[in-house]
Coordinates of C-alpha atoms in Angstrom, one line a residue:
Chain A
X153 CA 87.8 57.0 70.2
X154 CA 86.3 53.5 69.9
X155 CA 83.8 52.2 72.4
X156 CA 85.2 49.7 74.9
X157 CA 84.8 46.3 73.3
X158 CA 83.5 43.2 75.1
X159 CA 85.9 40.6 76.4
X160 CA 84.8 38.3 73.5
X161 CA 85.6 41.0 71.0
X162 CA 89.0 41.7 72.6
X163 CA 89.8 38.0 72.5
X164 CA 88.8 37.8 68.9
X165 CA 90.9 40.7 68.0
X166 CA 94.0 39.3 69.7
X167 CA 93.4 36.0 68.0
X168 CA 93.1 37.7 64.6
X169 CA 96.4 39.6 65.2
X170 CA 98.1 36.3 66.2
X171 CA 96.7 34.5 63.1
X172 CA 97.8 37.3 60.8
X173 CA 101.3 37.4 62.3
X174 CA 101.6 33.6 62.0
X175 CA 100.4 33.6 58.4
X176 CA 102.8 36.5 57.5
X177 CA 105.8 35.0 59.3
X178 CA 105.4 31.3 58.5
X179 CA 105.9 29.3 55.3
X180 CA 102.9 27.0 55.6
X181 CA 102.7 25.7 52.0
X182 CA 104.6 22.5 53.0
X183 CA 103.2 19.7 50.8
X184 CA 102.8 16.6 52.9
X185 CA 101.8 14.4 50.0
X186 CA 104.9 15.5 48.0
X187 CA 107.0 14.7 51.0
X188 CA 105.5 11.3 51.2
X189 CA 106.2 10.9 47.5
X190 CA 109.8 11.9 48.1
X191 CA 110.0 9.1 50.8
X192 CA 108.8 6.6 48.2
X193 CA 111.4 7.9 45.7
X194 CA 114.1 7.6 48.3
X195 CA 113.1 4.0 49.1
X196 CA 113.2 3.3 45.4
X197 CA 116.7 4.9 45.4
X198 CA 117.8 2.7 48.3
X199 CA 116.5 -0.4 46.5
X200 CA 118.2 0.5 43.2
X201 CA 121.4 1.4 45.0
X202 CA 121.3 -1.9 46.9
X203 CA 120.6 -3.9 43.8
X204 CA 123.2 -2.1 41.6
X205 CA 126.1 -1.6 44.0
X206 CA 125.2 -2.0 47.7
X207 CA 127.0 0.0 50.4
X208 CA 129.6 1.3 51.2
X209 CA 130.3 1.7 47.5
X210 CA 133.7 0.3 47.6
X211 CA 133.6 -1.5 44.2
X212 CA 135.5 0.1 41.3
X213 CA 132.4 1.5 39.5
X214 CA 130.1 1.6 42.5
X215 CA 130.5 5.2 43.6
X216 CA 129.6 6.6 40.2
X217 CA 126.5 4.3 39.9
X218 CA 125.4 5.1 43.4
X219 CA 125.8 8.8 42.8
X220 CA 123.8 8.5 39.6
X221 CA 121.0 6.8 41.5
X222 CA 121.0 9.5 44.3
X223 CA 121.3 12.3 41.7
X224 CA 118.1 11.0 40.0
X225 CA 116.4 10.7 43.4
X226 CA 117.4 14.3 44.3
X227 CA 116.3 15.8 41.0
X228 CA 113.0 13.9 41.2
X229 CA 112.4 15.0 44.8
X230 CA 113.1 18.7 44.0
X231 CA 110.7 18.6 41.1
X232 CA 108.0 16.9 43.2
X233 CA 108.4 19.2 46.2
X234 CA 108.6 22.3 44.0
X235 CA 105.3 21.4 42.3
X236 CA 103.8 20.4 45.6
X237 CA 104.6 23.8 47.2
X238 CA 103.2 25.6 44.3
X239 CA 100.0 23.6 44.2
X240 CA 99.5 23.8 48.0
X241 CA 100.0 27.5 48.0
X242 CA 97.4 27.8 45.3
X243 CA 95.0 25.5 47.2
X244 CA 95.4 27.5 50.4
X245 CA 95.2 30.8 48.5
X246 CA 98.3 31.7 50.4
X247 CA 100.9 33.9 48.7
X248 CA 104.4 32.6 48.4
X249 CA 106.0 35.8 49.8
X250 CA 109.4 36.8 48.6
X251 CA 110.6 37.8 52.1
X252 CA 109.6 34.4 53.5
X253 CA 111.3 32.6 50.6
X254 CA 114.4 34.6 51.4
X255 CA 114.3 33.6 55.0
X256 CA 113.6 30.0 54.1
X257 CA 116.6 29.9 51.7
X258 CA 118.9 31.5 54.2
X259 CA 117.9 28.7 56.6
X260 CA 118.3 25.9 54.0
X261 CA 121.3 26.9 51.9
X262 CA 124.2 27.1 54.3
X263 CA 123.9 23.5 55.5
X264 CA 123.2 22.3 51.9
X265 CA 126.3 24.1 50.7
X266 CA 128.3 22.5 53.4
X267 CA 126.9 19.1 52.3
X268 CA 128.0 19.7 48.8
X269 CA 131.5 20.7 49.9
X270 CA 131.8 17.6 52.2
X271 CA 130.5 15.3 49.5
X272 CA 133.1 16.6 47.1
X273 CA 135.7 16.1 49.8
X274 CA 134.5 12.5 50.5
X275 CA 134.6 11.7 46.8
X276 CA 138.0 13.3 46.3
X277 CA 139.5 11.2 49.1
X278 CA 137.5 8.1 48.3
X279 CA 135.9 8.1 51.8
X280 CA 132.5 7.0 50.5
X281 CA 131.5 5.5 53.7
X282 CA 130.9 9.0 55.1
X283 CA 128.4 10.0 52.5
X284 CA 125.3 8.7 54.3
X285 CA 126.2 10.6 57.5
X286 CA 127.1 13.7 55.5
X287 CA 123.9 13.7 53.5
X288 CA 121.6 12.9 56.4
X289 CA 123.4 15.4 58.6
X290 CA 123.5 18.3 56.3
X291 CA 120.0 17.8 55.0
X292 CA 118.8 17.4 58.5
X293 CA 120.5 20.6 59.6
X294 CA 119.0 22.4 56.6
X295 CA 115.5 21.2 57.4
X296 CA 115.8 22.0 61.1
X297 CA 117.1 25.5 60.3
X298 CA 114.6 26.2 57.5
X299 CA 111.8 24.9 59.7
X300 CA 112.3 27.9 61.9
X301 CA 110.1 29.9 59.4
X302 CA 107.8 27.0 58.7
X303 CA 105.6 24.5 60.5
X304 CA 106.8 22.7 63.6
X305 CA 106.9 19.1 62.1
X306 CA 109.7 20.2 59.7
X307 CA 111.9 21.1 62.6
X308 CA 111.3 17.7 64.3
X309 CA 112.0 16.0 60.9
X310 CA 115.3 17.9 60.8
X311 CA 116.2 16.7 64.3
X312 CA 115.3 13.1 63.5
X313 CA 117.5 13.3 60.4
X314 CA 120.4 14.7 62.5
X315 CA 120.0 11.7 65.0
X316 CA 120.1 9.3 62.1
X317 CA 123.2 11.1 60.8
X318 CA 124.9 10.5 64.1
X319 CA 123.8 6.8 64.0
X320 CA 125.2 6.5 60.5
X321 CA 128.5 8.0 61.6
X322 CA 128.8 5.7 64.6
X323 CA 127.8 2.4 63.0
X324 CA 129.7 0.3 60.4
X325 CA 129.8 1.6 56.9
X326 CA 127.7 -1.2 55.4
X327 CA 124.7 0.1 57.4
X328 CA 124.7 3.4 55.5
X329 CA 121.9 2.4 53.1
X330 CA 119.7 1.3 56.1
X331 CA 120.1 4.8 57.7
X332 CA 119.3 6.4 54.4
X333 CA 116.2 4.3 53.9
X334 CA 115.1 5.3 57.4
X335 CA 115.9 9.0 57.0
X336 CA 115.2 9.8 53.4
X337 CA 112.5 7.1 53.0
X338 CA 110.5 6.3 56.0
X339 CA 110.8 9.6 57.9
X340 CA 109.6 11.4 54.8
X341 CA 106.7 9.0 54.5
X342 CA 105.8 9.4 58.1
X343 CA 106.1 13.2 58.4
X344 CA 104.6 13.7 54.9
X345 CA 101.5 11.7 55.9
X346 CA 101.2 13.6 59.2
X347 CA 101.6 17.0 57.5
X348 CA 99.1 16.0 54.8
X349 CA 96.6 15.0 57.5
X350 CA 97.3 17.8 60.0
X351 CA 98.0 20.7 57.6
X352 CA 95.5 19.9 54.8
X353 CA 97.5 18.4 52.0
Chain B
X177 CA 98.8 65.4 53.3
X178 CA 100.3 63.1 56.0
X179 CA 99.4 64.1 59.5
X180 CA 101.7 63.6 62.4
X181 CA 101.5 60.1 63.9
X182 CA 100.8 61.4 67.4
X183 CA 98.4 64.1 66.4
X184 CA 95.4 62.0 67.2
X185 CA 97.0 59.7 69.7
X186 CA 94.4 58.1 71.9
X187 CA 94.2 58.7 75.6
X188 CA 95.5 55.9 77.8
X189 CA 93.0 52.9 78.0
X190 CA 91.4 54.0 74.8
X191 CA 91.7 52.1 71.5
X192 CA 93.1 53.9 68.5
X193 CA 90.2 53.9 66.0
X194 CA 92.7 54.0 63.1
X195 CA 94.1 50.6 64.2
X196 CA 90.9 49.1 65.5
X197 CA 89.5 48.5 62.0
X198 CA 90.0 44.9 61.1
X199 CA 91.9 45.3 57.8
X200 CA 94.1 48.0 59.0
X201 CA 94.9 45.9 62.1
X202 CA 95.8 43.1 59.7
X203 CA 98.1 45.3 57.7
X204 CA 100.0 46.4 60.8
X205 CA 100.1 42.9 62.2
X206 CA 101.6 41.5 59.0
X207 CA 104.2 44.3 58.7
X208 CA 105.3 43.7 62.3
X209 CA 106.5 40.2 61.3
X210 CA 107.8 41.0 57.8
X211 CA 110.1 43.9 57.2
X212 CA 108.3 44.8 54.0
X213 CA 105.5 43.4 51.9
X214 CA 104.3 44.2 48.5
X215 CA 100.7 45.3 47.8
X216 CA 100.0 41.9 46.2
X217 CA 101.5 40.0 49.0
X218 CA 99.4 41.9 51.6
X219 CA 96.2 41.6 49.5
X220 CA 96.6 37.8 49.2
X221 CA 97.6 37.4 52.8
X222 CA 94.7 39.4 54.1
X223 CA 92.3 38.0 51.5
X224 CA 90.9 41.3 50.5
X225 CA 90.3 43.3 47.4
X226 CA 92.6 45.8 45.7
X227 CA 90.3 48.7 46.3
X228 CA 89.7 47.9 50.0
X229 CA 93.4 47.4 50.7
X230 CA 94.4 50.5 48.8
X231 CA 92.0 52.7 50.8
X232 CA 92.9 51.3 54.2
X233 CA 96.6 51.3 53.5
X234 CA 96.4 54.9 52.4
X235 CA 94.8 55.8 55.7
X236 CA 97.6 54.2 57.6
X237 CA 100.1 55.9 55.4
X238 CA 98.5 59.3 56.0
X239 CA 98.7 58.7 59.7
X240 CA 102.4 57.9 59.4
X241 CA 102.0 54.3 60.6
X242 CA 103.3 52.7 57.4
X243 CA 105.6 53.8 54.7
X244 CA 104.8 53.1 51.1
X245 CA 107.5 52.9 48.4
X246 CA 106.4 53.0 44.8
X247 CA 108.6 51.9 41.9
X248 CA 108.2 50.4 38.5
X249 CA 109.1 46.8 37.6
X250 CA 109.1 47.0 33.8
X251 CA 106.0 48.9 33.1
X252 CA 104.1 47.7 36.1
X253 CA 104.0 49.8 39.3
X254 CA 104.9 48.0 42.5
X255 CA 104.1 49.3 45.9
X256 CA 106.0 48.1 48.9
X257 CA 104.9 48.7 52.5
X258 CA 106.9 49.0 55.7
X259 CA 105.9 49.6 59.2
X260 CA 107.2 53.0 60.6
X261 CA 108.4 53.5 64.1
X262 CA 105.2 55.4 64.9
X263 CA 103.1 52.5 63.5
X264 CA 105.0 50.0 65.7
X265 CA 104.6 52.2 68.8
X266 CA 100.9 52.7 68.0
X267 CA 100.3 48.9 67.6
X268 CA 102.2 48.2 70.8
X269 CA 100.0 50.7 72.7
X270 CA 96.9 49.3 71.0
X271 CA 97.9 45.7 72.1
X272 CA 98.7 46.9 75.6
X273 CA 95.3 48.5 75.9
X274 CA 93.5 45.5 74.4
X275 CA 95.4 43.1 76.6
X276 CA 94.5 45.1 79.7
X277 CA 90.8 44.7 78.9
X278 CA 91.1 40.9 78.9
X279 CA 90.8 39.4 82.4
X280 CA 92.4 36.1 81.6
X281 CA 95.1 37.6 79.4
X282 CA 97.8 35.4 81.0
X283 CA 96.1 32.3 79.5
X284 CA 96.3 33.8 76.0
X285 CA 99.9 35.0 76.5
X286 CA 100.9 31.4 77.2
X287 CA 100.1 30.3 73.7
X288 CA 102.7 29.6 71.1
X289 CA 102.2 32.9 69.3
X290 CA 105.4 34.4 68.0
X291 CA 103.4 37.6 68.2
X292 CA 101.7 40.2 70.2
X293 CA 100.8 38.2 73.2
X294 CA 104.2 37.0 74.2
X295 CA 105.7 39.1 77.0
X296 CA 104.3 42.3 78.3
X297 CA 107.3 44.7 78.1
X298 CA 108.1 44.1 74.4
X299 CA 105.1 42.4 73.0
X300 CA 106.0 42.7 69.3
X301 CA 108.5 40.7 67.5
X302 CA 111.2 42.4 65.4
X303 CA 111.3 41.7 61.7
X304 CA 114.5 40.0 60.8

């Protein structure tokens, strides 16, 4: 058997176990800088949307234009975050483990799927004013849920987005873009900067 | 030849030398959290070399603490590791013994670890 270790050595061993478990069970390659970039893209989207159509997109051609703008923002954001995750994982020399990715996707996808369904419903019924609340709410739910296997700030970001979704649902429709600017823009900038500072990139 | 997991079970209050080695401890700790991990994932997570991981994983496998499944993806062999019930029990006992040696263990248990130090009765999380 092994000689009885010192208190220091016991403590170190326990800390090592804890660190290993955390590393194995947490998706830590969250790119703060990319999140901040997403915030900037979203603010650009809000500005373009405001300039082109304004909210709540009740003009005859407004919904299509607004959706184009947000479709571009979405595609850009996915590309930036995807690249950011890859680069941060490389930088941290942390593997992107398949089981963790599976858990993360199980956390993210249900709410995002619901968001797609509700968006489709809102478009079909011409209830465009609901879109900011739907998008903020479903995205927030996805982030809060996916954050369970990732770093804590993601969960707080999700909760903040959910609160903004509630605000968007309870305030007049013309304020929709304001809530989107706050949620998709400023919150991402704020949390992205914090994550970049606190979690090294 | 795999030996029985409890063939060399340590006496109470003694640390299992098989688990006490740092890398083997890391392998078991990682597999407690994740249902299964591939050789590459474990190697990258524990930041070790192929040879070292291979040797230490085999020792755990021989003890019946982990189970290795080998298959081919294309022409490349792929080893996947899982924690066995005996491995989980051995790690729990190891942690219990280790925790008992630490006078201020309550202070450590109070940390945010989703891991071994939370709760005394069932200290290890279940992989989901």
